[in-house]
Coordinates of N, CA and C in Angstrom, one line a residue:
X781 N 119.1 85.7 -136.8 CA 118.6 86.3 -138.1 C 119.1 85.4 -139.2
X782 N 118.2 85.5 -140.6 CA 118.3 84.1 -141.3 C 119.3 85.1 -142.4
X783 N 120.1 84.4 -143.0 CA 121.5 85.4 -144.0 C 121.0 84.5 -145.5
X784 N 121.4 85.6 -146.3 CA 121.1 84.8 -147.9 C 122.8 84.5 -148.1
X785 N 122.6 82.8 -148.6 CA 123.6 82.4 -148.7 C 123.7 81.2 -149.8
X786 N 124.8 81.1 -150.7 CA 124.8 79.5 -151.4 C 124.0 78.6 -150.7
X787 N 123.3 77.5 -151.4 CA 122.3 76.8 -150.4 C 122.8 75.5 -151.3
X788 N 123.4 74.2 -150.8 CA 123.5 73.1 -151.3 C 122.2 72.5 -151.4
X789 N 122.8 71.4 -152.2 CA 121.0 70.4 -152.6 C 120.6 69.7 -151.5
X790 N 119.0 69.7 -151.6 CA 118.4 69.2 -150.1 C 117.6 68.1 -151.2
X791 N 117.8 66.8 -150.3 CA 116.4 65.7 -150.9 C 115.7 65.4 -149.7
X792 N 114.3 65.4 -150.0 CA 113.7 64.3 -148.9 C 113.4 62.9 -149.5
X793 N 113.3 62.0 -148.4 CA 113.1 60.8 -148.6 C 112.5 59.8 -148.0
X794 N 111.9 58.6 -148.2 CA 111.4 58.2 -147.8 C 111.8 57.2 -146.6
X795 N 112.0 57.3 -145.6 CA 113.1 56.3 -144.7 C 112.7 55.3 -144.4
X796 N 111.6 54.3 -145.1 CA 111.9 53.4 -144.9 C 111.9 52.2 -146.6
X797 N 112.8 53.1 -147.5 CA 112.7 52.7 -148.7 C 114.0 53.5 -149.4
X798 N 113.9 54.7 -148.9 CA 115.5 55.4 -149.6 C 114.5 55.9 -151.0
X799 N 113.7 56.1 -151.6 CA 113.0 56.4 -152.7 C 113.3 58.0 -152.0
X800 N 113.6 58.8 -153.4 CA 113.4 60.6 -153.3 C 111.9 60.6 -153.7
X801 N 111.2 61.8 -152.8 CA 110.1 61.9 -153.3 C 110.3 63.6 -153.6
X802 N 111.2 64.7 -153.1 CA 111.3 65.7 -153.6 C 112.4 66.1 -153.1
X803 N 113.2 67.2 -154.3 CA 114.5 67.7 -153.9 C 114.5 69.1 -154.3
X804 N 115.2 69.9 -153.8 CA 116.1 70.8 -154.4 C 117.4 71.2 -154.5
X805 N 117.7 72.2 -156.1 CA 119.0 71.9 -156.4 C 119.6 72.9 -155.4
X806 N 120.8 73.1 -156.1 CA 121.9 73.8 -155.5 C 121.2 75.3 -155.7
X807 N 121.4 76.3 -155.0 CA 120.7 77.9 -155.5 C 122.5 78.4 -155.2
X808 N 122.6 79.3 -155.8 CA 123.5 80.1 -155.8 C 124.1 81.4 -154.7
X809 N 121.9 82.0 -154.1 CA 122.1 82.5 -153.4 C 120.3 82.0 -152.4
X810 N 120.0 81.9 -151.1 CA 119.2 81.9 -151.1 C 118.8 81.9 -149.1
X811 N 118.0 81.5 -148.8 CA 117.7 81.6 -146.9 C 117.6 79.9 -147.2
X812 N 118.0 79.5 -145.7 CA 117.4 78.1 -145.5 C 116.4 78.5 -144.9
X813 N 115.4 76.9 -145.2 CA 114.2 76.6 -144.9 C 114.6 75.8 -143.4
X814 N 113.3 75.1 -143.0 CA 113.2 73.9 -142.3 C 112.5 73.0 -143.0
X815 N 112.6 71.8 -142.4 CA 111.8 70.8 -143.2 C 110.6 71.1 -142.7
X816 N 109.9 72.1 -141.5 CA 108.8 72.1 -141.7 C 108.0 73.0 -142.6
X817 N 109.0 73.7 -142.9 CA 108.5 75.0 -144.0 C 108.6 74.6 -145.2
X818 N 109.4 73.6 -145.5 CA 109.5 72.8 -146.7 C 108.4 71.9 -146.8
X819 N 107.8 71.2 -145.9 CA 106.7 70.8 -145.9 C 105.4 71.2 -146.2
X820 N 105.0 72.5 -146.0 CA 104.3 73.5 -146.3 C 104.3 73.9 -147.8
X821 N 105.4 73.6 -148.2 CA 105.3 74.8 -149.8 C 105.5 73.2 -150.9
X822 N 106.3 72.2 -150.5 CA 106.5 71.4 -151.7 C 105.6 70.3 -151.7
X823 N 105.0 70.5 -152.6 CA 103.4 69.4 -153.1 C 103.9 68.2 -153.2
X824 N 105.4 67.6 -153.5 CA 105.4 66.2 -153.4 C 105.2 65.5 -152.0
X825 N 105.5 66.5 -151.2 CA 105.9 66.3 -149.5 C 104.4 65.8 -149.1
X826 N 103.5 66.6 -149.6 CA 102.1 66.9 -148.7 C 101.7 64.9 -148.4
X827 N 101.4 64.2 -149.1 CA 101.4 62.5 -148.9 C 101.7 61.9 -148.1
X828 N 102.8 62.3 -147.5 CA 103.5 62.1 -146.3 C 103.4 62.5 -145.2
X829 N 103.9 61.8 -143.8 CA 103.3 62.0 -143.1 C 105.4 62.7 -142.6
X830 N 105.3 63.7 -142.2 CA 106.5 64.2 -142.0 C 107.5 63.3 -141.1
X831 N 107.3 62.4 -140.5 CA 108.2 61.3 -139.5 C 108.6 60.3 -140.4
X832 N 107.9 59.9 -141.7 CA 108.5 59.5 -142.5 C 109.4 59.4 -144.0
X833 N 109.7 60.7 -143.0 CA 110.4 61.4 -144.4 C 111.5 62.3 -143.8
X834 N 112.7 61.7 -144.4 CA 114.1 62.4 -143.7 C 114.6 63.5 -144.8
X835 N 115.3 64.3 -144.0 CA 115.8 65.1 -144.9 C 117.2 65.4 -145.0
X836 N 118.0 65.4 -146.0 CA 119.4 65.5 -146.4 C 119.9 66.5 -146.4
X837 N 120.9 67.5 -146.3 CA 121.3 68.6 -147.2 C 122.6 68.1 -147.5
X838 N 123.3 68.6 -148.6 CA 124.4 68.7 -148.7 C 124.9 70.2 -148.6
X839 N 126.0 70.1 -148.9 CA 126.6 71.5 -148.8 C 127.1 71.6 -150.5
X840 N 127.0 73.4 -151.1 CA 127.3 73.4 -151.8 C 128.4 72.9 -152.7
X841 N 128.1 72.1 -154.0 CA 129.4 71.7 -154.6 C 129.2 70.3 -154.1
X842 N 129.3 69.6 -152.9 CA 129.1 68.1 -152.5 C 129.2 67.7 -153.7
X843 N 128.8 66.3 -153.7 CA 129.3 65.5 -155.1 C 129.2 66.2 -156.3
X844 N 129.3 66.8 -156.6 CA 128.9 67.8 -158.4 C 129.4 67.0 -158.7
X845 N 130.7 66.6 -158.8 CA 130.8 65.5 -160.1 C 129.9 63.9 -159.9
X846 N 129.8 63.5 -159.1 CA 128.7 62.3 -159.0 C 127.7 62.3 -159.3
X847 N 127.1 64.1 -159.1 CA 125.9 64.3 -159.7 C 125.8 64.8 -161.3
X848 N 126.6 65.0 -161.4 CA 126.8 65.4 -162.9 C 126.8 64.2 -163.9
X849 N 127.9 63.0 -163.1 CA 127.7 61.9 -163.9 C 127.4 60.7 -163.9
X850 N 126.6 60.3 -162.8 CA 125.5 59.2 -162.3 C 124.1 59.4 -163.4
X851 N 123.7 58.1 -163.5 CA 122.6 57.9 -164.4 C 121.2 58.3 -162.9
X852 N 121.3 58.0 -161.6 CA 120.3 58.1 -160.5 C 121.1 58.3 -159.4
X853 N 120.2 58.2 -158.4 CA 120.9 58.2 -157.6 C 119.8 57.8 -155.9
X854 N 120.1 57.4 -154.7 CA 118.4 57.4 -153.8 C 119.9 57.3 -152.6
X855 N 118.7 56.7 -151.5 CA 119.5 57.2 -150.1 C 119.3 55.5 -149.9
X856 N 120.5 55.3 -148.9 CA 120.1 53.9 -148.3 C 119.4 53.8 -147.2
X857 N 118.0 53.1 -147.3 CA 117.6 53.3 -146.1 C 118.6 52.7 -144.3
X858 N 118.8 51.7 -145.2 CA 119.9 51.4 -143.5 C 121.0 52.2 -143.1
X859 N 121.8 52.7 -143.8 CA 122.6 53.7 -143.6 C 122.5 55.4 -143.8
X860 N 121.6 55.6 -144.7 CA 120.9 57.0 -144.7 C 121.9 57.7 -145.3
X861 N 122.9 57.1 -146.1 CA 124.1 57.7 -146.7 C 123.6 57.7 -148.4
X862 N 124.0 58.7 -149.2 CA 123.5 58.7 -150.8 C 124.1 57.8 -151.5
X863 N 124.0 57.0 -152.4 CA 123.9 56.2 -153.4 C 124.1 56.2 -154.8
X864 N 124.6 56.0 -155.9 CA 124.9 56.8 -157.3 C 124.8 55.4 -158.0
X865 N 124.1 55.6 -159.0 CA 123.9 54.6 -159.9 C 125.0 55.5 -161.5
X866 N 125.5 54.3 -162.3 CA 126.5 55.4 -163.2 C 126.2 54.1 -164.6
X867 N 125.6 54.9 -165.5 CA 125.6 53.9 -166.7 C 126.8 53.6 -167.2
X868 N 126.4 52.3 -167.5 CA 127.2 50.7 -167.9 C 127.4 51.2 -169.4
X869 N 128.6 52.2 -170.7 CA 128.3 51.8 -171.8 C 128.1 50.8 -172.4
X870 N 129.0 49.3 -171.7 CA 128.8 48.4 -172.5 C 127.6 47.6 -172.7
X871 N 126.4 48.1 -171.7 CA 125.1 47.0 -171.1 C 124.6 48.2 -171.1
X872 N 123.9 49.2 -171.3 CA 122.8 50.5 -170.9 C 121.5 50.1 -170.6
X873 N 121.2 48.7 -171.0 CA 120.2 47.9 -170.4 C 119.9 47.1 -169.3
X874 N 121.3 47.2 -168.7 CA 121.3 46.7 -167.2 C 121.3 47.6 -166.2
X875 N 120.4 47.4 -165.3 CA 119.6 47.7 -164.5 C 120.4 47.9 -163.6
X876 N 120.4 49.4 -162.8 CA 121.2 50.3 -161.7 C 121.7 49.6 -160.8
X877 N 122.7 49.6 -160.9 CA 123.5 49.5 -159.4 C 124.3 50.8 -158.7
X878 N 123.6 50.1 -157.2 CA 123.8 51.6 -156.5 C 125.4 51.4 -155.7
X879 N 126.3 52.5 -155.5 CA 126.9 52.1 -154.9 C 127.4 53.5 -154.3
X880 N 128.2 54.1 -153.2 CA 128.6 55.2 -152.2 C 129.3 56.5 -153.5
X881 N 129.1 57.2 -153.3 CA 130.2 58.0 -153.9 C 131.6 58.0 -154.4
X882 N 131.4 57.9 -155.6 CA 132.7 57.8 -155.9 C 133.9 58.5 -155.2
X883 N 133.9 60.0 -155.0 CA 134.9 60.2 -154.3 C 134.9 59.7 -153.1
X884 N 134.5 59.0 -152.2 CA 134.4 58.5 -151.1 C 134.9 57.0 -150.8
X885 N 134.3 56.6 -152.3 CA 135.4 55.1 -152.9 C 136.9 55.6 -152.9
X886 N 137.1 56.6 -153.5 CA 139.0 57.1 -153.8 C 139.2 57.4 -152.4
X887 N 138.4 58.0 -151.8 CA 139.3 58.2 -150.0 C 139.7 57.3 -149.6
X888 N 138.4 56.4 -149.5 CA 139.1 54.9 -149.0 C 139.7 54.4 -149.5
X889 N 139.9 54.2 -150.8 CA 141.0 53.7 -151.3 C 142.7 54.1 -151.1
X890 N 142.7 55.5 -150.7 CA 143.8 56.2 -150.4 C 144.0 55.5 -149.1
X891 N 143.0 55.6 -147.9 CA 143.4 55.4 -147.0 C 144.1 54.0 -146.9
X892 N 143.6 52.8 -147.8 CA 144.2 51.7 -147.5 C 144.9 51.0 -148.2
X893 N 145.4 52.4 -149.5 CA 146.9 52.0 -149.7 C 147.9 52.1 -148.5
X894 N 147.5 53.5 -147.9 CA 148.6 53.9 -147.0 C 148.7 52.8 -145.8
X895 N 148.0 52.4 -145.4 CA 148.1 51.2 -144.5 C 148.6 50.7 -145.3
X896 N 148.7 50.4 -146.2 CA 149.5 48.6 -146.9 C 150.5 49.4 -147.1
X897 N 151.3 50.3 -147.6 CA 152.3 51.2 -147.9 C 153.5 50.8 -146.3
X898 N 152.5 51.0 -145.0 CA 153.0 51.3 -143.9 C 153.4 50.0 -143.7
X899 N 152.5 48.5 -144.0 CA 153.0 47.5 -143.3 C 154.5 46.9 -144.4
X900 N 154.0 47.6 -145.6 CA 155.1 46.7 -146.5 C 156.3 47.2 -145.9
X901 N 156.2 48.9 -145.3 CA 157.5 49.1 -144.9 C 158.1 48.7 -143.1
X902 N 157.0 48.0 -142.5 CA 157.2 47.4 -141.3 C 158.0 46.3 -141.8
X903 N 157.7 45.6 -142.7 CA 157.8 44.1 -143.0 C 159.3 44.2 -143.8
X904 N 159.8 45.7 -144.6 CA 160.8 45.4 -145.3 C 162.2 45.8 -143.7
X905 N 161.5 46.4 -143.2 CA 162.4 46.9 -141.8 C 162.7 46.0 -141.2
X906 N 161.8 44.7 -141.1 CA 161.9 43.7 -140.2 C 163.3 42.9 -140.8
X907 N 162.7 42.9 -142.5 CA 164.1 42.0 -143.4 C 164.6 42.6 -143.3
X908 N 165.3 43.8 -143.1 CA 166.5 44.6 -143.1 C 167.3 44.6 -142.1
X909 N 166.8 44.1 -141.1 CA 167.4 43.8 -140.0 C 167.8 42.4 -139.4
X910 N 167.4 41.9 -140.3 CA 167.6 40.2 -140.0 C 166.7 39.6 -139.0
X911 N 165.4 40.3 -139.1 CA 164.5 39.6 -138.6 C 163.7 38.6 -139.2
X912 N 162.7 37.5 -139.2 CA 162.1 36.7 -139.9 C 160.6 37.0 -139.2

């Protein structure tokens, strides 16, 4: 049985270009669809031939802040992962660059302090011991 529930934002897209050709936002309360029933009701979809067109969900909340403060955003087609374009104040006339989520940049980034964290303290262990 289908439950009404928070529904995160769904894009479709075009997979072999990453172009959105239709989304929806976050609902508060609501049923999930299928993409084939989404297909059915959303008029950007109809153009398309459904095998060429993937479909995303996120889960409620997912990037809110990236989406809140990215200038765009599209999917990569070789990795099928989202993308965030974030205006330049200094340049607003240069043209989008896409790159992963920012909180996804700070994970990684955490993760490979801690590796370097770990080797500095391999390497101070080794001098502390009178090793070279």
């Amino acid at each position: 049985m289908r439950t009404v529930e928070p529904l995160g934002r769904r894009f479709f897209w075009v997979k072999s270009t990453g172009n959105i050709v239709a989304q929806r936002n976050e609902m508060s309360a609501g049923i999930e669809s299928t993409k084939e029933e989404d297909f059915a009701v959303y008029v950007e979809l109809k153009p398309y031939e459904p095998d060429a067109i993937e479909m995303t969900t996120f889960e409620p909340g997912q990037y809110a802040e990236e989406f809140a403060t990215a200038s765009s955003w599209r999917f990569n087609p070789d990795t099928g992962e989202i993308e965030f374009a974030y205006p330049d104040p200094t340049n607003p006339e240069q043209p989008p660059v896409y790159q992963p989520p920012l909180t996804a940049q700070v994970a990684e980034l955490k993760a490979e302090t801690a590796a370097l964290n770990l080797a500095i303290i391999d390497v101070w262990e080794t001098l502390a011991g009178g090793g070279v």
